[in-house]
Coordinates of C-alpha atoms and ligand atoms in Angstrom, one line a residue:
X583 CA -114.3 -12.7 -26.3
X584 CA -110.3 -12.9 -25.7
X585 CA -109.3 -13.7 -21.8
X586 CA -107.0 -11.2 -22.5
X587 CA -106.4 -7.6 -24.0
X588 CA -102.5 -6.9 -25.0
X589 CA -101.7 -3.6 -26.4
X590 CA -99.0 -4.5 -29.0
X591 CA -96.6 -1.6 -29.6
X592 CA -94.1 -3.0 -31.9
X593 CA -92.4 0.6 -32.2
X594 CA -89.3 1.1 -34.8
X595 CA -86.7 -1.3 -36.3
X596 CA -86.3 -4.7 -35.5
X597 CA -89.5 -4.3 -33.0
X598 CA -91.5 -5.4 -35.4
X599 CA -89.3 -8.4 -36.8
X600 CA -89.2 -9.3 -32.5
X601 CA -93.2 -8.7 -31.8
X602 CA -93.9 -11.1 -35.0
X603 CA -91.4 -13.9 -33.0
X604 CA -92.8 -13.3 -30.1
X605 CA -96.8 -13.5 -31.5
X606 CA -95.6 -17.3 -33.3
X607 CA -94.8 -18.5 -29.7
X608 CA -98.1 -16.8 -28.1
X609 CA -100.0 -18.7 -31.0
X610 CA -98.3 -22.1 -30.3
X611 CA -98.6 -21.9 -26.8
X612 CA -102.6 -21.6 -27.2
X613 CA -102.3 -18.0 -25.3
X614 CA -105.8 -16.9 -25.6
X615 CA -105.8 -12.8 -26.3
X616 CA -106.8 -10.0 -28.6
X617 CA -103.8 -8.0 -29.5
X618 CA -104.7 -4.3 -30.2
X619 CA -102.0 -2.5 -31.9
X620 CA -100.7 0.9 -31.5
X621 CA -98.8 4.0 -32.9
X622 CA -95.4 5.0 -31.2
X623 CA -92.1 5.5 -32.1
X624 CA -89.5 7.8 -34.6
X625 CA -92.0 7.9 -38.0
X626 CA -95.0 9.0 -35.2
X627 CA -92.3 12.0 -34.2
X628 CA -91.2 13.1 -37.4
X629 CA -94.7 13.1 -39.2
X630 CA -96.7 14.4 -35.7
X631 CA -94.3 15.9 -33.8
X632 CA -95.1 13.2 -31.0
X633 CA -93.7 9.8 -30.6
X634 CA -96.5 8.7 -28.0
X635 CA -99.6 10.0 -29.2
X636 CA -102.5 10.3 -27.6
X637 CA -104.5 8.1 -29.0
X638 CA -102.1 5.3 -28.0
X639 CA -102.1 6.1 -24.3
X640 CA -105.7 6.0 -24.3
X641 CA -105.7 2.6 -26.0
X642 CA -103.1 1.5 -23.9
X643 CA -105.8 2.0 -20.9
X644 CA -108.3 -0.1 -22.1
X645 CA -105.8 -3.2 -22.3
X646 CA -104.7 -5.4 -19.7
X647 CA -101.0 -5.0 -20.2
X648 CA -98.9 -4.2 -22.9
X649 CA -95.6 -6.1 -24.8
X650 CA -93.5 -3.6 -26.6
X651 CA -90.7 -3.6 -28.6
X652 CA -88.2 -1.2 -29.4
X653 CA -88.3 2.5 -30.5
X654 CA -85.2 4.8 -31.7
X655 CA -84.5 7.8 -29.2
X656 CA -82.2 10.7 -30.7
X657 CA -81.1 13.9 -28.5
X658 CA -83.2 16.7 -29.0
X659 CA -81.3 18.7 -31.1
X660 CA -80.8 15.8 -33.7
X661 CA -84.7 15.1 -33.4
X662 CA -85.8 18.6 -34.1
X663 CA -84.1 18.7 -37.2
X664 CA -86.0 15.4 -38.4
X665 CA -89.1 16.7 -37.8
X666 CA -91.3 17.2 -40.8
X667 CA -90.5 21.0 -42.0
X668 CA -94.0 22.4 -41.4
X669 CA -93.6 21.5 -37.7
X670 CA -90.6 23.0 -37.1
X671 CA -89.9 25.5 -34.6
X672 CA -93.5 25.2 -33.3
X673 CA -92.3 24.2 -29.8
X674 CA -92.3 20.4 -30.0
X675 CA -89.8 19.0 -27.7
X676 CA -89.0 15.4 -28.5
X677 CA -89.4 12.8 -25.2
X678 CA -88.6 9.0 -25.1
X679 CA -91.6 7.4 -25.2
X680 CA -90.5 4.6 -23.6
X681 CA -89.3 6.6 -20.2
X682 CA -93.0 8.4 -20.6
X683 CA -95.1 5.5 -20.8
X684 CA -93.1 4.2 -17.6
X685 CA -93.9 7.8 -15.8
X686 CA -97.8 8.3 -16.8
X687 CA -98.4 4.9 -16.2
X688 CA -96.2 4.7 -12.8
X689 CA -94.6 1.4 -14.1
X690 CA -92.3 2.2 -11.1
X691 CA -90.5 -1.3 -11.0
X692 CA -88.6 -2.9 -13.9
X693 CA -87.1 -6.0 -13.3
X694 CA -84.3 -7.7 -15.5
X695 CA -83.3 -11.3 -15.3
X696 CA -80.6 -12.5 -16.3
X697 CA -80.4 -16.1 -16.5
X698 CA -77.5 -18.3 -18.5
X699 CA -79.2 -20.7 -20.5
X700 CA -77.2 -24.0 -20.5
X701 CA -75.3 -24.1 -23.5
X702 CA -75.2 -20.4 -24.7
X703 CA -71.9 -20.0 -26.0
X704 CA -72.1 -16.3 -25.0
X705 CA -72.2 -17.2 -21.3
X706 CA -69.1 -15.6 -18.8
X707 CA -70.5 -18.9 -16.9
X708 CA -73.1 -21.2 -17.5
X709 CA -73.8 -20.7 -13.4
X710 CA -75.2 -17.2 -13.1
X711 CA -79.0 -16.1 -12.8
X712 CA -79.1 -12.9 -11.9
X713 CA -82.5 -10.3 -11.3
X714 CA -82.1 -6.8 -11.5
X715 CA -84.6 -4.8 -9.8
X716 CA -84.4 -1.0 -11.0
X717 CA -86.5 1.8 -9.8
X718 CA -88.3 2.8 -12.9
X719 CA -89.6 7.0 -12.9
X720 CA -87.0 8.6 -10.5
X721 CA -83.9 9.7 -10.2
X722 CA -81.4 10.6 -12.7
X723 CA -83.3 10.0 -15.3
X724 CA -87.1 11.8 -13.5
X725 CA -86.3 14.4 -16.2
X726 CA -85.9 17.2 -14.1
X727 CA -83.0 19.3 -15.7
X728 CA -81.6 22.7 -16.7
X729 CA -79.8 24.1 -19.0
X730 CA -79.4 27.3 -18.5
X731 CA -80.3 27.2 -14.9
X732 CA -82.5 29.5 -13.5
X733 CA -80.8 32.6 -11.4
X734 CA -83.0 31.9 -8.7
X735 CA -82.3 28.4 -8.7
X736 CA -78.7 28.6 -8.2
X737 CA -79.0 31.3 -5.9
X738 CA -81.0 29.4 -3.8
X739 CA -78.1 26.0 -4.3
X740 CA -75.9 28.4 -3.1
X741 CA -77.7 29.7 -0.3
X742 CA -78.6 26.4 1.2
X743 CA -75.8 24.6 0.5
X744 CA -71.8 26.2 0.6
X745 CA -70.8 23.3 -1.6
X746 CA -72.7 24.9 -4.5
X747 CA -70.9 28.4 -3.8
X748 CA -67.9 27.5 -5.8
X749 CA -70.7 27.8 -9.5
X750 CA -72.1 31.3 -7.9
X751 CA -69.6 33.0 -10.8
X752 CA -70.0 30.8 -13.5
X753 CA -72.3 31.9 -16.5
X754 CA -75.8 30.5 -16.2
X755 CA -76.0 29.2 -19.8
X756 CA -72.6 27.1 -19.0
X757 CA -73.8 25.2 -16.4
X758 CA -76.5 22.1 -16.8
X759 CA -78.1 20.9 -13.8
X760 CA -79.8 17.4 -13.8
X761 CA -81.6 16.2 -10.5
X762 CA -80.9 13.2 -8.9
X763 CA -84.9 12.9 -7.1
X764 CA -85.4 9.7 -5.0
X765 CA -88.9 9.5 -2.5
X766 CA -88.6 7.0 0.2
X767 CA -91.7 5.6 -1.2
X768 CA -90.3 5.0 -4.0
X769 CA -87.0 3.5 -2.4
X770 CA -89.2 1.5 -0.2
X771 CA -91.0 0.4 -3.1
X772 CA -88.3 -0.9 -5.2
X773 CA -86.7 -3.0 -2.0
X774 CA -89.8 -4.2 -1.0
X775 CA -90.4 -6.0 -4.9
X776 CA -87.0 -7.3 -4.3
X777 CA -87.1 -8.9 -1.3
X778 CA -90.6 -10.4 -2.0
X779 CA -89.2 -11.8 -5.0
X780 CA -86.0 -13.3 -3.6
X781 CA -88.3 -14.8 -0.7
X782 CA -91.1 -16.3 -3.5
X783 CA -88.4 -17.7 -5.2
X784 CA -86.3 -18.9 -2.5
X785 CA -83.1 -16.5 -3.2
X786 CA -80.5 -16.2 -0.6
X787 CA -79.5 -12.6 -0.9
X788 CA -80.6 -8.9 -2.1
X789 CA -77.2 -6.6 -2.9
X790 CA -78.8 -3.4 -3.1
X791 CA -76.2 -1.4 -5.4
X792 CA -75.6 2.7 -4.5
X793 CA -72.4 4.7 -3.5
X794 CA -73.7 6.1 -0.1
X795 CA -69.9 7.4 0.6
X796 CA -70.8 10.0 -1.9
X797 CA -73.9 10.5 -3.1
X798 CA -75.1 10.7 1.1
X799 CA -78.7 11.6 0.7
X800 CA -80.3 9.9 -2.3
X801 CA -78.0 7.0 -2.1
X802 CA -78.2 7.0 1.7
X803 CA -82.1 7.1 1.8
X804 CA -81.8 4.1 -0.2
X805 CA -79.7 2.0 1.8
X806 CA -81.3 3.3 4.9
X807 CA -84.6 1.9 3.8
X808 CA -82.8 -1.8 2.6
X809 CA -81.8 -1.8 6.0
X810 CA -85.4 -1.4 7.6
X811 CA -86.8 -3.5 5.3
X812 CA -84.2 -6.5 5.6
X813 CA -85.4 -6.7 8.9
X814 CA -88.7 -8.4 8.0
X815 CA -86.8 -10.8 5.7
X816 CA -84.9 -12.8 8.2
X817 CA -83.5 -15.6 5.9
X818 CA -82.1 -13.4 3.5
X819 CA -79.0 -11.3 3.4
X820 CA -78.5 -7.7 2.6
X821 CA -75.3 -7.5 0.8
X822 CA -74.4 -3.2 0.2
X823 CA -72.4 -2.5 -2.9
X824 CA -71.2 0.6 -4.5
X825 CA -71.7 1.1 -8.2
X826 CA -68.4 1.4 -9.0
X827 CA -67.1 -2.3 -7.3
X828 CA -70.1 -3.8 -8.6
X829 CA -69.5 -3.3 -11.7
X830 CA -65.9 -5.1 -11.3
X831 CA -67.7 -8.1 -8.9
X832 CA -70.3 -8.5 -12.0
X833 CA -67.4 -9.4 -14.0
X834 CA -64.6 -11.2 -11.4
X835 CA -67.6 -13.6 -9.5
X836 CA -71.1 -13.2 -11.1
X837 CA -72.3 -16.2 -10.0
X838 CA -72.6 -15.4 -6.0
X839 CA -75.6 -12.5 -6.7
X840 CA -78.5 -13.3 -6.9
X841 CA -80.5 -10.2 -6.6
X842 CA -79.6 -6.7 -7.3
X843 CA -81.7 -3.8 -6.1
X844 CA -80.9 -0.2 -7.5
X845 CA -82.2 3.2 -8.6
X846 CA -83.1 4.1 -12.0
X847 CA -79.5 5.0 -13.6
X848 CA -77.2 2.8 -11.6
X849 CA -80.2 -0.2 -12.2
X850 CA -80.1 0.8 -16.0
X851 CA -75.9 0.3 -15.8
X852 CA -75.7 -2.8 -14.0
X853 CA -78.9 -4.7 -15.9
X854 CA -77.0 -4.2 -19.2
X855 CA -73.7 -5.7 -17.7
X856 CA -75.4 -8.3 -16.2
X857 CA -77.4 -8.8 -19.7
X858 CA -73.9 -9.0 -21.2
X859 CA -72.7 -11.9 -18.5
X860 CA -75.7 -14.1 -20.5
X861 CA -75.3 -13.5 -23.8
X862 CA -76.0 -9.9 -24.4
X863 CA -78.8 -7.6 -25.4
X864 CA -80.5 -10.8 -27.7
X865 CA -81.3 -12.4 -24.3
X866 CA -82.4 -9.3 -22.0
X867 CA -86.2 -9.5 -21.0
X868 CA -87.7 -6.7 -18.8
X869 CA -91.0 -6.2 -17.5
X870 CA -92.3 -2.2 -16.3
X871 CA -94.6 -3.3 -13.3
X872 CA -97.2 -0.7 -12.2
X873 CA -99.8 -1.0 -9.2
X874 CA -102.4 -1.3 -11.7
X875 CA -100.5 -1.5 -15.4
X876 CA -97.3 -3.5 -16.9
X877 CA -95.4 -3.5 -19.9
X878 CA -93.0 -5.9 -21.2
X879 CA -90.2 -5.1 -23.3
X880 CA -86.9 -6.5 -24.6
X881 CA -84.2 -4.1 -23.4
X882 CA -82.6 -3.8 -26.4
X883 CA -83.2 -0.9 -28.8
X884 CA -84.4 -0.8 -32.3
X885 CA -81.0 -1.6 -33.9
X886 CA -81.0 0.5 -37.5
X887 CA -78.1 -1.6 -38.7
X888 CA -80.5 -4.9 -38.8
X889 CA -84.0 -3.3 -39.9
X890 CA -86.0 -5.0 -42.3
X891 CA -83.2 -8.4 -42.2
X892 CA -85.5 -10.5 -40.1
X893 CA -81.9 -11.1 -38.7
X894 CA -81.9 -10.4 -35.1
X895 CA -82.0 -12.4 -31.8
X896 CA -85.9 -12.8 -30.7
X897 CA -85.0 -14.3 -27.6
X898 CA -84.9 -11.3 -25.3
X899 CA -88.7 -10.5 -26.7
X900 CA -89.8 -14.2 -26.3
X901 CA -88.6 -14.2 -22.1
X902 CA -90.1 -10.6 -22.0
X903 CA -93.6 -12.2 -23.4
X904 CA -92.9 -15.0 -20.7
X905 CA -92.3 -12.1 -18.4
X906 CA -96.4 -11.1 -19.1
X907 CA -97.4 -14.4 -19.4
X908 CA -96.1 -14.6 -15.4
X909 CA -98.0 -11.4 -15.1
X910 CA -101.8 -12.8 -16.3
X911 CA -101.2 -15.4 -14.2
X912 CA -100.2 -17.9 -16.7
X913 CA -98.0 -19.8 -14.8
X914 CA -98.2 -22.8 -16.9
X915 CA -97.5 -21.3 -20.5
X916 CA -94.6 -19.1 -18.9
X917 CA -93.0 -22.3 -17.7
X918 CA -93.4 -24.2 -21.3
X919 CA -92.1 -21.1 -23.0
X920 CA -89.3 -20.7 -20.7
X921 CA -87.9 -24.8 -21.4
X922 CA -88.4 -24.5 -24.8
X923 CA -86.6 -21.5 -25.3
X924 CA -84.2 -23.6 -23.0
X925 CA -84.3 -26.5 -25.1
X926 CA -83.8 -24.4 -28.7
X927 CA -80.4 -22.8 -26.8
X928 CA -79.1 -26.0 -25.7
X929 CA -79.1 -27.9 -28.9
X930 CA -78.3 -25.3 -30.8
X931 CA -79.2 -26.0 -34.3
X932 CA -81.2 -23.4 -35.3
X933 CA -78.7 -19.7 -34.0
X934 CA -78.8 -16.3 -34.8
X935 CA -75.9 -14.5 -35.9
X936 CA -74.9 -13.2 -32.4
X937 CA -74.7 -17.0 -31.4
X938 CA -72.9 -17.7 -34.0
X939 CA -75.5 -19.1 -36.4
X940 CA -77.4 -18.4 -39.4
X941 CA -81.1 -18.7 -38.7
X942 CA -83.4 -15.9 -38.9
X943 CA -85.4 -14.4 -36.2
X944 CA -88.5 -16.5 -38.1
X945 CA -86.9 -19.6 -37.8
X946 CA -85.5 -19.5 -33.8
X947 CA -89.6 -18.3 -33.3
X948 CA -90.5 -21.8 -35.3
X949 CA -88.0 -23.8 -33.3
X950 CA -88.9 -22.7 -30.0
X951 CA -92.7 -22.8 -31.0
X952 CA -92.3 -26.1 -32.0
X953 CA -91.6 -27.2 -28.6
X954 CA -94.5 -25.0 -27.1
X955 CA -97.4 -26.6 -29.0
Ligands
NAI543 P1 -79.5 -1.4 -29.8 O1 -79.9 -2.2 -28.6 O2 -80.6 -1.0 -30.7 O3 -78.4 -2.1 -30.6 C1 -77.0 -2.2 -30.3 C2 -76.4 -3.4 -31.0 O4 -76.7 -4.6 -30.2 C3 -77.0 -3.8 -32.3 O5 -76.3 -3.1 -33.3 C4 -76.7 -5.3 -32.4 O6 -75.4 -5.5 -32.7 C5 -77.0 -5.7 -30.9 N1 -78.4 -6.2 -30.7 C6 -79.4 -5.5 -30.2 N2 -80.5 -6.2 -30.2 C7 -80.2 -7.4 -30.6 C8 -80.8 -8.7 -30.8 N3 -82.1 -8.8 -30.5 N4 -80.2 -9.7 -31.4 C9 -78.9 -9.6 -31.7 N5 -78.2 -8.5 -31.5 C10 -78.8 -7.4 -31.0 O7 -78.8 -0.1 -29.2 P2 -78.3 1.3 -30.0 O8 -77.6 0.9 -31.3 O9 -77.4 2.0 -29.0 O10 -79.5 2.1 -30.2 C11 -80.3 2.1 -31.4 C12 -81.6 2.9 -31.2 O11 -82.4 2.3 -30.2 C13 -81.3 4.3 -30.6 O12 -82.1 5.2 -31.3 C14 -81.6 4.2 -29.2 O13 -82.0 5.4 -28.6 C15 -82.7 3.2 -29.2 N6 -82.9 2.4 -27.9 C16 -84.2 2.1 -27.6 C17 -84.4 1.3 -26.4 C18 -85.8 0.9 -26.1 O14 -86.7 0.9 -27.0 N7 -86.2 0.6 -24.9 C19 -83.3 0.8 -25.6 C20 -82.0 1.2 -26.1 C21 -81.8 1.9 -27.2
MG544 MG1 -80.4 0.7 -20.9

């Protein structure tokens, strides 16, 4: 029997050219597992009315973690007309499969480094290495939204709060209400991975990244918590940002942060700028850690333009399988991965087209298995 059981979820588009790079390195690396795959993603939607089926969650549960790689999302207007016609108008409602899997399976912590490899040409600087730590099932994006909203709902804004007065008059089916949700568990939760992580791996500071000034109750339960929990962390700073100057700092002096801390949407902005700082979405690794589940994902999306071209960047899936190699506890095949996706970046024969190059996705896999075997 395998050591391991990986659910393998290679999802629509260049998922599947990204999972096949990603399973060359796993082989050359001797990484002992049985991969199971699964259904997800636009076809699943269109033909069952259900990009996540069932029968892929329950899989899912039987498998030690789970490396996926991209599906397409459309709003859900656009995805109700591309369901099959006999489904139509039968109440499915079209979900992201990717923001559900992180909910059912309480993945509540995605982290994001963001590392320049010496000799990317894409690098702002060749001195930043960056982790994003981005709360994973709340806020913003928790899914709790309106449109219309509810009479009694916006009676009840109004009644506990005179800022909310000012919509009493405006016609229910004009206003959209989206709800901004943060638990201090949660906020704890997210700090807490942070700060473990910068003291494991010997980082000198946390910025945890909100606007408190204005958002005062979700942003400030946030940076309340920091606070408390910086306390236990004596050799490490708590730097506070808002969103909005971080997003010029990322840019101006991206080499003094070291770790960012953030909720779910303002994580989800600053992990693709910081993505960008390295080389783009081609180089963007995240893993979705759970108490008792993870999942490990390139942050890009399936990028129509490129399916079928075997064209794309594969590093971003190969440090996201790194990322779950960490995660089993294979410390020493994370490491070789890691320098020898180092070493195929710093010679840089063999480049996709983002870097300039001509290889294929197949042949950056090759070259950076070469160096794993
Ligand atoms: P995208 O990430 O798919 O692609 C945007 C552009 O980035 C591409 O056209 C390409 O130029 C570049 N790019 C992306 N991955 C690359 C790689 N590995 N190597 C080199 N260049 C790369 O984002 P887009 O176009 O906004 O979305 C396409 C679809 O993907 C949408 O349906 C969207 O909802 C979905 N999506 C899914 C995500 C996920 O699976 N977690 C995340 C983001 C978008
Ligand atoms: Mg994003």
């Amino acid at each position: 029997m395998a050591k391991h059981r990986i659910a393998w979820l290679p999802g629509d588009g260049i998922g599947m050219d990204v999972l096949n790079a990603a399973k060359i390195v796993l082989d050359a690396l001797g990484f002992d597992a049985e991969y199971v795959p699964g259904d997800v993603g636009w076809e699943l939607w269109c033909k069952e009315g259900n990009p996540l089926p069932d029968r892929t969650i329950e899989m899912l549960r039987k498998t030690d973690c789970c490396l996926f790689g991209a599906i397409t999302s459309k709003p859900r207007d656009e995805a109700a007309r591309e369901l099959a016609p006999e489904l139509r108008d039968k109440g499915f409602v079209y979900f992201s499969p990717i923001v559900r899997l992180r909910q059912l399976f309480n993945l509540h912590t995605n982290m994001r480094p963001c590392k320049a490899f010496k000799g990317n040409p894409l690098n702002l600087r060749d001195d930043i290495d960056i982790v994003v730590f981005r709360e994973n099932t709340e806020g913003l994006y928790s899914g709790i939204e309106f449109h219309p909203v509810p009479a009694d709902i916006m009676r009840l804004f109004a009644e506990h709060e005179p800022k909310a007065r000012r919509f009493i008059d405006v016609p229910l089916q004009d206003i959209a209400v989206t709800v901004r949700l943060f638990t201090r568990n949660a906020c704890r939760s997210i700090v807490t991975q942070a700060f473990e992580y910068a003291k494991k791996h010997n980082r000198p500071n946390v910025t945890v990244v909100e606007k408190p000034n204005v958002l005062r109750e979700t942003g400030g339960l946030l940076v309340n918590e920091a606070r408390k929990i910086a306390r236990d962390y004596p050799g490490i700073e708590l730097w506070e940002t808002n969103i909005d100057a971080m997003c010029m700092w990322l840019v101006k002096n991206p080499q003094i942060y070291s770790v960012l801390c953030a909720g779910n949407m303002f994580g989800d902005i600053i992990s693709d700028l910081s993505a960008q700082l390295v080389g783009g979405l081609g180089f963007a690794s995240s893993a979705n850690i759970g108490d008792d589940y993870a999942l490990f994902e390139p942050t890009h999306g399936s990028a129509p333009k490129y399916v079928g071209m075997n064209k794309v960047n594969p590093m971003a899936a190969l440090l996201s399988a790194k990322l779950m190699l960490e995660y089993l506890k294979e410390d020493e095949m994370a490491q070789v991965l890691e320098n020898a996706v180092g070493r195929v970046i710093a010679e840089g024969k063999v480049r996709t087209y983002d870097m300039g190059g001509s290889a294929s996705t197949t042949d950056v896999a090759d070259e950076v298995a070469r160096f794993c075997r």
